Every structure is written in structure tokens, then in C-alpha cells.
Amino acid sequence: MTITDVNTAFADEKTHQIDAARSREQAFQARIDRGEIRLVGGEQYEVLTGWDRGERFTVSRNAQGAIDAILANHGLDSRADGTIALYASSPAWHGLGQIIPGGITDIDTVLRAGGLDFTVTTVPALYQWGGELREHSDHFHTVREDSGAALGVVGRRYEPIQNRQGFEFLQELVGRYDVVWESAGVIKGGRRVFISIRLPETVAIEADGINDTIVPYVAVMNDHTGQGTFQCVVTPWRPVCANTERFAVRDAHTRWAVRHTAGAVDQIKEARRTLGLSLDYFEKYAAEETALARTDMAVTDFRKVIADLWPLDDDATDRTKNNHAARLGALDDVFRTETERVGRTAYAAERAITGYLDHVAPRRPGKTMTEEMARATAALEGADDDMKNKAHKRLMLLTRA
């Protein structure tokens, strides 16, 4: 018979807990010391490196002041069982969602893992009048058939593009090119959903002293509110900071969209032709980026480009002048960081402008989204595409000087 000394067992367990807490504190402080995260106020921190650069999280502490939990300010939807409506093929720092290392190739599994396995229907819009319920003949609500949640108000011609109907055309690419579904998730209760795949070949920017890698993605978004479209975009991402870049390379069609109407599902087949041009797009993209990487650029030249992109009127208000100065300071900081990595070139300037737009520029989130999710959604939807295109064309002029 074995006799356990409960006092000794308690002391051992307590020592183990203290050692574990101390190790966690030390690991967290090490991340701060390495410049991977920074305190932004209270117990809220911001990630400064990697795929999750720009995202924020909150540290919860126990009564003794030790770290109890790290809570991501993600803004993604939660399921009924409390899990996050997100699938990804590789884990993020916050550990949210259904992480399946290496990814999966079956569309139905991806839809279930990402929370996209629901359908949408339309129901008549009703209103109360004179004590009776009346129907508005020209207006309908889009509704989730699994929960009954209302998603938007639409007209008579609106016909939902179901998530599986819209996304299944990518299954052919997954099978043909031996790629996996990269991510899938739900935003705003199902009002918007997204899914993406990573194309098999990376793009190398080859120039003296630079060996930067760009990862091509295909991202597809579906909107069930009646205010947006079903859209597909071929986009390059830089893994070092998750910037997204879609440039107006001549003859390249990198975005395609269709409204929710009868026959829209058949029209989605057109997206296959758009995707078929992606290889040619990335070849031209790599050539132009390499040209930028071989073009030297001084700080004064960088500031001239910024002045062209964000001009300041002589009669601007003090508030506008202050905002302009803050923007210039932020851009200078990002440019300085990029030049340390890839040299003082037009390529670094473009990286700085793109990084500023994706991670630094003020972004006002809606009531149901965090600032981080608002940034991610804006990047996915291409909210700053026009400015990025303008910057790219302006910088390309320097390569021909």
C-alpha cells in the first residue's frame, strides 16, 4: 500500500505552478525584448512581426498579477459551441479557429471547419400597420437557414449565391495543382464570408542584395447583405508582414465580381478565365518589382513621392497639417525599417507605402468589428488598391529615368 503525503504533494504541485508561471512571464518578456510585441496601453499589446503584425491582444492576470490568459481581439464570429468560425492551414499566434496543419483539400470539410456550411434564403419584408402585419412586395430579407438570423435587405431580383456554389469552382484548382485551402472564415454573423487558396509557386524578387519572396493567393469573398458582390481576387502577399498588393500591371485582370442575381452562379465560371491569367500577371509583377529593387532612392526622393500621393494644400487647416505631418512621420519610420532590410531603393519605398496602408494608417472599425479585423477586411477587399496602384506607377517612373 502506497501512502501519499498530501502536504508534500501540495507543495510539489505549488512549486510546479510557480515555475510554470515564471517561465511564461519570462517567455512573454523575451518577446517584448526581441521587439516582437509592444505594450499599447493597460494590458493590451500589439504584434510587431510576422503574419499577425498589427493585431492586438489583451493579457488577463490573476490575483497575484501573473499572466492568466492571452485574449485575442480578433473580431471573428463565434459558433454556438463557443469556437471561432475560422479555418486555417497553419496556426496563428492567438491559436484561434480550427487549425489543421498542412491544410485539407476537400471543400465540404473546409466549409464546416470555417463555419461556412450554411445556406441563405430570402423571406418577405413585413411591417406593422393599423394593427395588422403587411408584406412589402418589393423588399425581402436575406436570412441564414441554420439560425434564422437576418443578414440584409434586398430587392425582388436578388438571388443568393450560396457559399458552396460560389466557392466550389476553386476545388478544381485545388485538385489540379495539388494545393490546399489556406483559410476560411465568417465575419459579421455571416453577412460576409471568405475563403482562400495558396498557389503552388512563389515569386522571387531578384536584385543585388535582395531575395524577397512573394506568395500568390486566390481569395474569394461572398456578401449576403445585398450591399456587396461575390468577388474573386488574385493577390500577392509578403509573408514577412502579410502586406497585400494588387497592382495595375498592364493587361492583368486580378479582380472579378458578380452581383447576386439569377444566372450569377453560371457567370462565376468566368472567374476561371481570370485565374488562368494569374501566372502571366505574376511574371510581369516580378519583373517590375525587380526593377524597383534596382533603383536607388534617397529619403528626399521618397518624400517627393509621398507629397505627390498625399498633397497638402497651402490653405489647409491646422488639423489637416497635423495629420499630414503624422502621416509623413509614420511613413518615414516604415521606410527606414524597410531600407535596413532591402536597401534604400524604390522597392523599399513601395514596401513602406504598402505597409503603412495595411498596418499603420488610421482605420475606423464598425460596431461589430475590431480595428484589426477592419484592417484585415480592408486588405482582403482592396480598400486601398487605388492608392497602391498610384504609388506603384509613380515609383515605376523612377526606373525609367
Coordinates of C-alpha atoms in Angstrom, one line a residue:
M1 CA 0.0 0.0 0.0
T2 CA 1.4 3.4 -1.0
I3 CA 0.9 6.3 1.4
T4 CA 0.9 9.8 -0.2
D5 CA 1.9 12.8 1.9
V6 CA -0.7 15.3 0.8
N7 CA 1.4 18.2 2.2
T8 CA 4.4 17.2 0.2
A9 CA 2.2 16.6 -2.9
F10 CA 0.6 20.1 -2.5
A11 CA 4.0 21.7 -2.1
D12 CA 5.3 20.0 -5.2
E13 CA 2.3 21.0 -7.2
K14 CA 2.5 24.6 -6.0
T15 CA 6.2 24.7 -6.9
H16 CA 5.4 23.4 -10.4
Q17 CA 2.7 26.0 -10.8
I18 CA 5.0 28.8 -9.7
D19 CA 7.8 27.6 -12.0
A20 CA 5.3 27.4 -15.0
A21 CA 4.0 30.9 -14.3
R22 CA 7.6 32.2 -14.0
S23 CA 8.6 30.6 -17.3
R24 CA 5.5 32.0 -19.0
E25 CA 6.3 35.5 -17.7
Q26 CA 9.9 35.2 -18.9
A27 CA 8.9 34.0 -22.3
F28 CA 6.5 36.9 -22.6
Q29 CA 9.1 39.4 -21.6
A30 CA 11.5 37.9 -24.0
R31 CA 9.1 38.6 -26.9
I32 CA 8.9 42.2 -25.8
D33 CA 12.7 42.4 -25.5
R34 CA 13.1 41.0 -29.0
G35 CA 10.7 43.6 -30.4
E36 CA 8.0 41.1 -31.4
I37 CA 5.3 42.7 -29.3
R38 CA 4.8 46.0 -27.6
L39 CA 2.5 47.4 -24.9
V40 CA 0.0 49.9 -26.2
G41 CA -1.9 50.7 -23.0
G42 CA -3.3 48.9 -20.0
E43 CA -2.9 45.2 -20.6
Q44 CA -3.2 45.5 -24.4
Y45 CA -0.3 44.6 -26.6
E46 CA 0.3 44.8 -30.4
V47 CA 2.2 42.3 -32.5
L48 CA 5.0 43.9 -34.5
T49 CA 6.3 41.0 -36.5
G50 CA 5.2 38.0 -38.6
W51 CA 1.9 37.2 -40.3
D52 CA 0.0 38.8 -37.4
R53 CA 1.7 42.1 -37.4
G54 CA -0.7 44.9 -36.4
E55 CA -3.1 42.6 -34.5
R56 CA -3.7 43.3 -30.8
F57 CA -4.4 41.1 -27.8
T58 CA -5.2 41.6 -24.1
V59 CA -3.4 39.9 -21.2
S60 CA -5.5 38.7 -18.4
R61 CA -3.8 38.4 -15.0
N62 CA -4.8 36.5 -11.8
A63 CA -5.0 37.9 -8.3
Q64 CA -1.2 37.5 -7.9
G65 CA -0.5 39.6 -11.0
A66 CA 0.7 36.6 -13.1
I67 CA -0.4 36.0 -16.7
D68 CA -3.6 34.0 -16.6
A69 CA -4.7 34.1 -20.3
I70 CA -4.0 35.8 -23.6
L71 CA -7.2 37.0 -25.3
A72 CA -7.1 37.8 -29.0
N73 CA -9.1 40.9 -30.1
H74 CA -10.0 39.1 -33.4
G75 CA -13.5 40.2 -34.3
L76 CA -14.3 36.9 -35.9
D77 CA -17.6 35.2 -35.4
S78 CA -18.1 32.5 -32.7
R79 CA -20.2 29.4 -33.1
A80 CA -22.9 28.2 -30.8
D81 CA -20.3 25.9 -29.0
G82 CA -18.0 28.9 -28.4
T83 CA -15.4 28.0 -31.0
I84 CA -14.2 30.6 -33.6
A85 CA -15.6 30.5 -37.1
L86 CA -12.3 30.3 -38.7
Y87 CA -10.2 27.6 -40.5
A88 CA -6.5 27.9 -41.3
S89 CA -3.9 25.6 -42.6
S90 CA -1.3 26.9 -40.1
P91 CA -1.6 28.2 -36.6
A92 CA -1.6 31.9 -35.8
W93 CA -0.2 33.4 -32.6
H94 CA -3.6 33.5 -30.9
G95 CA -4.4 29.9 -31.6
L96 CA -7.9 30.6 -32.7
G97 CA -10.1 28.6 -35.1
Q98 CA -9.9 25.1 -36.5
I99 CA -6.2 24.7 -37.2
I100 CA -5.4 21.7 -39.5
P101 CA -1.6 21.6 -40.0
G102 CA -0.8 21.1 -43.7
G103 CA -4.3 22.0 -44.7
I104 CA -7.0 20.0 -46.3
T105 CA -8.2 19.5 -49.9
D106 CA -11.9 18.8 -49.5
I107 CA -14.3 21.7 -49.9
D108 CA -17.0 20.4 -47.6
T109 CA -14.5 19.8 -44.8
V110 CA -13.2 23.4 -45.2
L111 CA -16.7 24.9 -45.2
R112 CA -17.5 23.0 -41.9
A113 CA -14.2 23.9 -40.3
G114 CA -14.6 27.6 -41.2
G115 CA -18.2 27.9 -40.3
L116 CA -19.3 28.5 -43.9
D117 CA -21.5 25.4 -44.1
F118 CA -24.8 27.3 -44.0
T119 CA -27.2 28.4 -46.7
V120 CA -29.1 31.6 -47.2
T121 CA -32.7 32.2 -48.2
T122 CA -34.9 35.2 -48.8
V123 CA -38.2 35.9 -46.9
P124 CA -40.7 38.7 -47.5
A125 CA -40.1 42.0 -45.6
L126 CA -43.1 42.7 -43.3
Y127 CA -44.3 45.8 -41.5
Q128 CA -46.9 46.6 -38.9
W129 CA -49.7 48.9 -39.9
G130 CA -53.1 49.6 -38.4
G131 CA -52.8 46.6 -36.1
E132 CA -52.1 44.2 -38.9
L133 CA -49.0 42.7 -40.5
R134 CA -48.4 43.7 -44.1
E135 CA -45.9 42.5 -46.7
H136 CA -43.7 44.8 -48.7
S137 CA -43.9 43.3 -52.2
D138 CA -40.6 44.7 -53.5
H139 CA -38.4 44.0 -50.5
F140 CA -37.0 40.9 -48.9
H141 CA -34.7 39.9 -46.1
T142 CA -31.7 37.5 -46.6
V143 CA -31.7 35.0 -43.7
R144 CA -29.4 32.2 -42.6
E145 CA -31.3 29.0 -42.8
D146 CA -29.5 27.4 -39.9
S147 CA -30.2 30.1 -37.3
G148 CA -32.8 32.4 -38.8
A149 CA -30.5 35.4 -38.4
A150 CA -31.3 38.3 -40.7
L151 CA -28.3 39.4 -42.9
G152 CA -29.7 42.2 -45.1
V153 CA -32.5 43.7 -47.1
V154 CA -32.6 43.0 -50.8
G155 CA -34.8 43.6 -53.8
R156 CA -37.0 41.2 -55.8
R157 CA -34.3 40.3 -58.4
Y158 CA -31.8 39.3 -55.7
E159 CA -30.9 35.6 -55.7
P160 CA -28.4 34.3 -53.1
I161 CA -25.2 32.8 -54.2
Q162 CA -24.7 30.0 -51.7
N163 CA -21.3 29.6 -50.2
R164 CA -20.7 26.2 -51.6
Q165 CA -21.9 27.2 -55.1
G166 CA -19.6 30.2 -55.1
F167 CA -16.5 28.6 -53.8
E168 CA -16.6 25.1 -55.4
F169 CA -15.0 26.4 -58.7
L170 CA -11.8 26.6 -56.7
Q171 CA -12.0 22.9 -55.9
E172 CA -10.8 22.2 -59.5
L173 CA -7.7 24.3 -58.9
V174 CA -7.0 22.5 -55.6
G175 CA -7.2 19.2 -57.3
R176 CA -5.2 20.2 -60.4
Y177 CA -2.3 22.0 -58.8
D178 CA -2.1 19.9 -55.6
V179 CA -2.6 23.0 -53.3
V180 CA -4.7 23.2 -50.1
W181 CA -7.3 25.5 -48.9
E182 CA -5.4 28.2 -47.0
S183 CA -8.1 29.8 -44.8
A184 CA -11.9 30.3 -44.5
G185 CA -14.0 32.3 -42.1
V186 CA -17.2 34.2 -41.2
I187 CA -17.5 37.9 -40.5
K188 CA -20.4 39.9 -39.0
G189 CA -22.6 36.9 -38.2
G190 CA -22.5 35.5 -41.8
R191 CA -23.0 38.8 -43.6
R192 CA -19.6 38.2 -45.2
V193 CA -17.6 35.1 -45.7
F194 CA -14.2 34.5 -47.2
I195 CA -12.1 31.6 -48.4
S196 CA -8.6 31.4 -50.0
I197 CA -6.1 29.1 -51.5
R198 CA -2.3 29.5 -51.9
L199 CA -1.0 29.0 -55.4
P200 CA 1.9 26.5 -55.7
E201 CA 4.7 28.7 -56.9
T202 CA 6.2 31.6 -55.1
V203 CA 7.5 34.8 -56.8
A204 CA 11.1 35.8 -56.2
I205 CA 12.2 39.4 -56.4
E206 CA 15.8 39.1 -57.6
A207 CA 18.1 42.0 -57.3
D208 CA 21.6 42.7 -55.8
G209 CA 21.4 42.1 -52.1
I210 CA 17.7 41.2 -52.2
N211 CA 16.0 37.9 -52.2
D212 CA 12.4 38.7 -51.3
T213 CA 9.7 36.2 -51.7
I214 CA 6.1 36.9 -52.7
V215 CA 3.3 34.3 -52.1
P216 CA 0.5 34.2 -54.7
Y217 CA -3.0 33.7 -53.3
V218 CA -6.6 33.4 -54.7
A219 CA -9.1 34.9 -52.3
V220 CA -12.9 34.8 -52.8
M221 CA -15.4 36.7 -50.8
N222 CA -19.2 36.4 -50.6
D223 CA -21.6 39.1 -49.4
H224 CA -25.1 38.2 -48.1
T225 CA -26.2 41.7 -47.2
G226 CA -27.4 42.9 -50.6
Q227 CA -24.9 45.7 -50.5
G228 CA -21.9 43.9 -51.9
T229 CA -20.9 41.4 -54.6
F230 CA -19.4 38.0 -54.9
Q231 CA -15.8 38.7 -55.8
C232 CA -12.6 36.9 -56.6
V233 CA -9.1 38.4 -56.4
V234 CA -5.6 37.1 -57.3
T235 CA -3.2 38.8 -54.9
P236 CA 0.4 38.6 -53.8
W237 CA 1.2 38.6 -50.1
R238 CA 4.6 39.1 -48.4
P239 CA 4.9 36.6 -45.6
V240 CA 7.3 38.8 -43.6
C241 CA 4.4 41.2 -42.7
A242 CA 1.3 40.0 -44.5
N243 CA 1.0 43.0 -46.8
T244 CA -1.4 42.5 -49.7
E245 CA -0.6 44.1 -53.0
R246 CA -2.7 44.3 -56.2
F247 CA -1.1 46.4 -58.9
A248 CA -2.4 47.6 -62.2
V249 CA 0.1 45.6 -64.2
R250 CA -0.8 46.1 -67.9
D251 CA -3.3 43.6 -69.3
A252 CA -3.6 41.7 -66.0
H253 CA -7.1 41.1 -64.6
T254 CA -6.7 40.5 -60.9
R255 CA -10.2 41.1 -59.6
W256 CA -13.5 39.7 -60.8
A257 CA -17.0 40.3 -59.3
V258 CA -20.7 39.5 -59.9
R259 CA -23.9 40.6 -58.3
H260 CA -26.4 38.2 -56.7
T261 CA -28.9 37.8 -59.5
A262 CA -30.4 34.9 -61.5
G263 CA -27.6 33.2 -63.5
A264 CA -24.8 34.5 -61.3
V265 CA -23.6 31.0 -60.5
D266 CA -23.1 30.3 -64.2
Q267 CA -21.2 33.6 -64.6
I268 CA -18.8 32.5 -61.8
K269 CA -17.3 30.2 -64.3
E270 CA -15.8 33.3 -65.9
A271 CA -13.6 33.6 -62.9
R272 CA -11.7 30.5 -64.1
R273 CA -10.5 32.5 -67.1
T274 CA -9.4 35.3 -64.8
L275 CA -7.4 32.9 -62.7
G276 CA -5.9 31.4 -65.8
L277 CA -4.1 34.8 -66.4
S278 CA -2.5 34.7 -62.9
L279 CA 0.8 33.2 -64.0
D280 CA 1.3 35.9 -66.6
Y281 CA 0.3 38.5 -64.1
F282 CA 2.9 37.4 -61.6
E283 CA 5.7 37.2 -64.2
K284 CA 5.1 40.9 -65.1
Y285 CA 4.7 41.7 -61.4
A286 CA 8.1 40.1 -60.5
A287 CA 9.8 42.0 -63.4
E288 CA 8.5 45.4 -62.3
E289 CA 9.3 44.7 -58.6
T290 CA 12.9 43.7 -59.5
A291 CA 13.3 46.9 -61.5
L292 CA 12.2 48.9 -58.4
A293 CA 14.7 46.9 -56.3
R294 CA 17.5 48.0 -58.6
T295 CA 16.6 51.7 -58.4
D296 CA 18.3 53.7 -55.7
M297 CA 16.2 56.2 -53.7
A298 CA 17.1 58.9 -51.3
V299 CA 14.9 60.0 -48.4
T300 CA 14.3 63.3 -50.1
D301 CA 13.0 61.5 -53.2
F302 CA 10.8 59.3 -51.1
R303 CA 9.3 62.4 -49.5
K304 CA 8.6 63.8 -53.0
V305 CA 6.7 60.7 -53.9
I306 CA 4.7 61.0 -50.6
A307 CA 3.9 64.6 -51.4
D308 CA 2.5 63.6 -54.8
L309 CA 0.4 60.8 -53.3
W310 CA -0.9 62.9 -50.3
P311 CA -0.7 66.6 -51.4
L312 CA -1.1 69.3 -48.8
D313 CA -2.9 72.5 -49.9
D314 CA -1.4 75.8 -48.9
D315 CA -4.6 76.8 -47.1
A316 CA -5.0 73.6 -45.2
T317 CA -6.4 73.7 -41.7
D318 CA -4.1 73.2 -38.7
R319 CA -5.7 69.8 -38.1
T320 CA -5.1 68.7 -41.7
K321 CA -1.4 69.9 -41.4
N322 CA -1.0 68.0 -38.2
N323 CA -2.5 64.8 -39.7
H324 CA -0.2 65.3 -42.7
A325 CA 2.9 65.6 -40.5
A326 CA 1.9 62.5 -38.5
R327 CA 1.4 60.5 -41.8
L328 CA 4.8 61.6 -43.1
G329 CA 6.5 60.7 -39.8
A330 CA 4.9 57.2 -39.8
L331 CA 5.9 56.7 -43.5
D332 CA 9.5 57.8 -42.7
D333 CA 9.6 55.2 -39.9
V334 CA 8.4 52.4 -42.1
F335 CA 10.7 53.4 -44.9
R336 CA 13.7 53.4 -42.5
T337 CA 12.8 49.9 -41.4
E338 CA 12.4 48.6 -45.0
T339 CA 15.7 50.2 -46.1
E340 CA 17.5 48.3 -43.4
R341 CA 16.2 45.1 -44.9
V342 CA 16.3 45.6 -48.6
G343 CA 18.4 48.7 -49.1
R344 CA 17.5 52.3 -49.9
T345 CA 15.6 51.6 -53.1
A346 CA 12.3 52.3 -54.8
Y347 CA 11.3 48.8 -53.8
A348 CA 11.7 49.7 -50.1
A349 CA 9.6 52.8 -50.8
E350 CA 6.8 50.7 -52.2
R351 CA 7.1 48.3 -49.3
A352 CA 6.8 51.2 -46.9
I353 CA 3.7 52.7 -48.5
T354 CA 2.0 49.3 -48.7
G355 CA 2.9 48.6 -45.1
Y356 CA 1.7 51.9 -43.9
L357 CA -1.7 51.5 -45.7
D358 CA -2.1 47.9 -44.4
H359 CA -0.9 48.3 -40.8
V360 CA -0.5 51.9 -39.7
A361 CA -3.0 54.2 -41.5
P362 CA -6.0 55.1 -39.2
R363 CA -8.9 52.6 -39.8
R364 CA -12.3 53.2 -38.1
P365 CA -14.0 49.8 -37.4
G366 CA -17.7 49.3 -37.4
K367 CA -19.5 48.5 -34.2
T368 CA -19.2 44.7 -34.7
M369 CA -15.5 44.7 -35.7
T370 CA -12.2 45.4 -34.0
E371 CA -9.7 47.6 -35.7
E372 CA -7.5 44.6 -36.5
M373 CA -10.4 42.8 -38.3
A374 CA -11.3 46.1 -40.1
R375 CA -7.7 46.2 -41.4
A376 CA -7.8 42.6 -42.5
T377 CA -11.1 43.0 -44.2
A378 CA -9.9 46.2 -45.9
A379 CA -6.8 44.5 -47.2
L380 CA -8.8 41.5 -48.4
E381 CA -11.3 43.7 -50.2
G382 CA -8.7 46.0 -51.7
A383 CA -9.9 49.2 -50.0
D384 CA -6.5 50.9 -50.7
D385 CA -5.9 49.4 -54.2
D386 CA -6.2 52.7 -55.9
M387 CA -3.5 54.3 -53.7
K388 CA -1.3 51.3 -54.0
N389 CA -1.6 51.3 -57.8
K390 CA -0.9 55.0 -57.9
A391 CA 2.2 54.6 -55.8
H392 CA 3.4 51.7 -58.0
K393 CA 3.0 53.7 -61.2
R394 CA 4.7 56.8 -59.6
L395 CA 7.7 54.7 -58.5
M396 CA 8.0 52.9 -61.8
L397 CA 8.6 56.3 -63.4
L398 CA 11.9 56.4 -61.5
T399 CA 13.1 53.1 -63.0
R400 CA 12.9 54.7 -66.5
A401 CA 14.6 58.0 -65.5

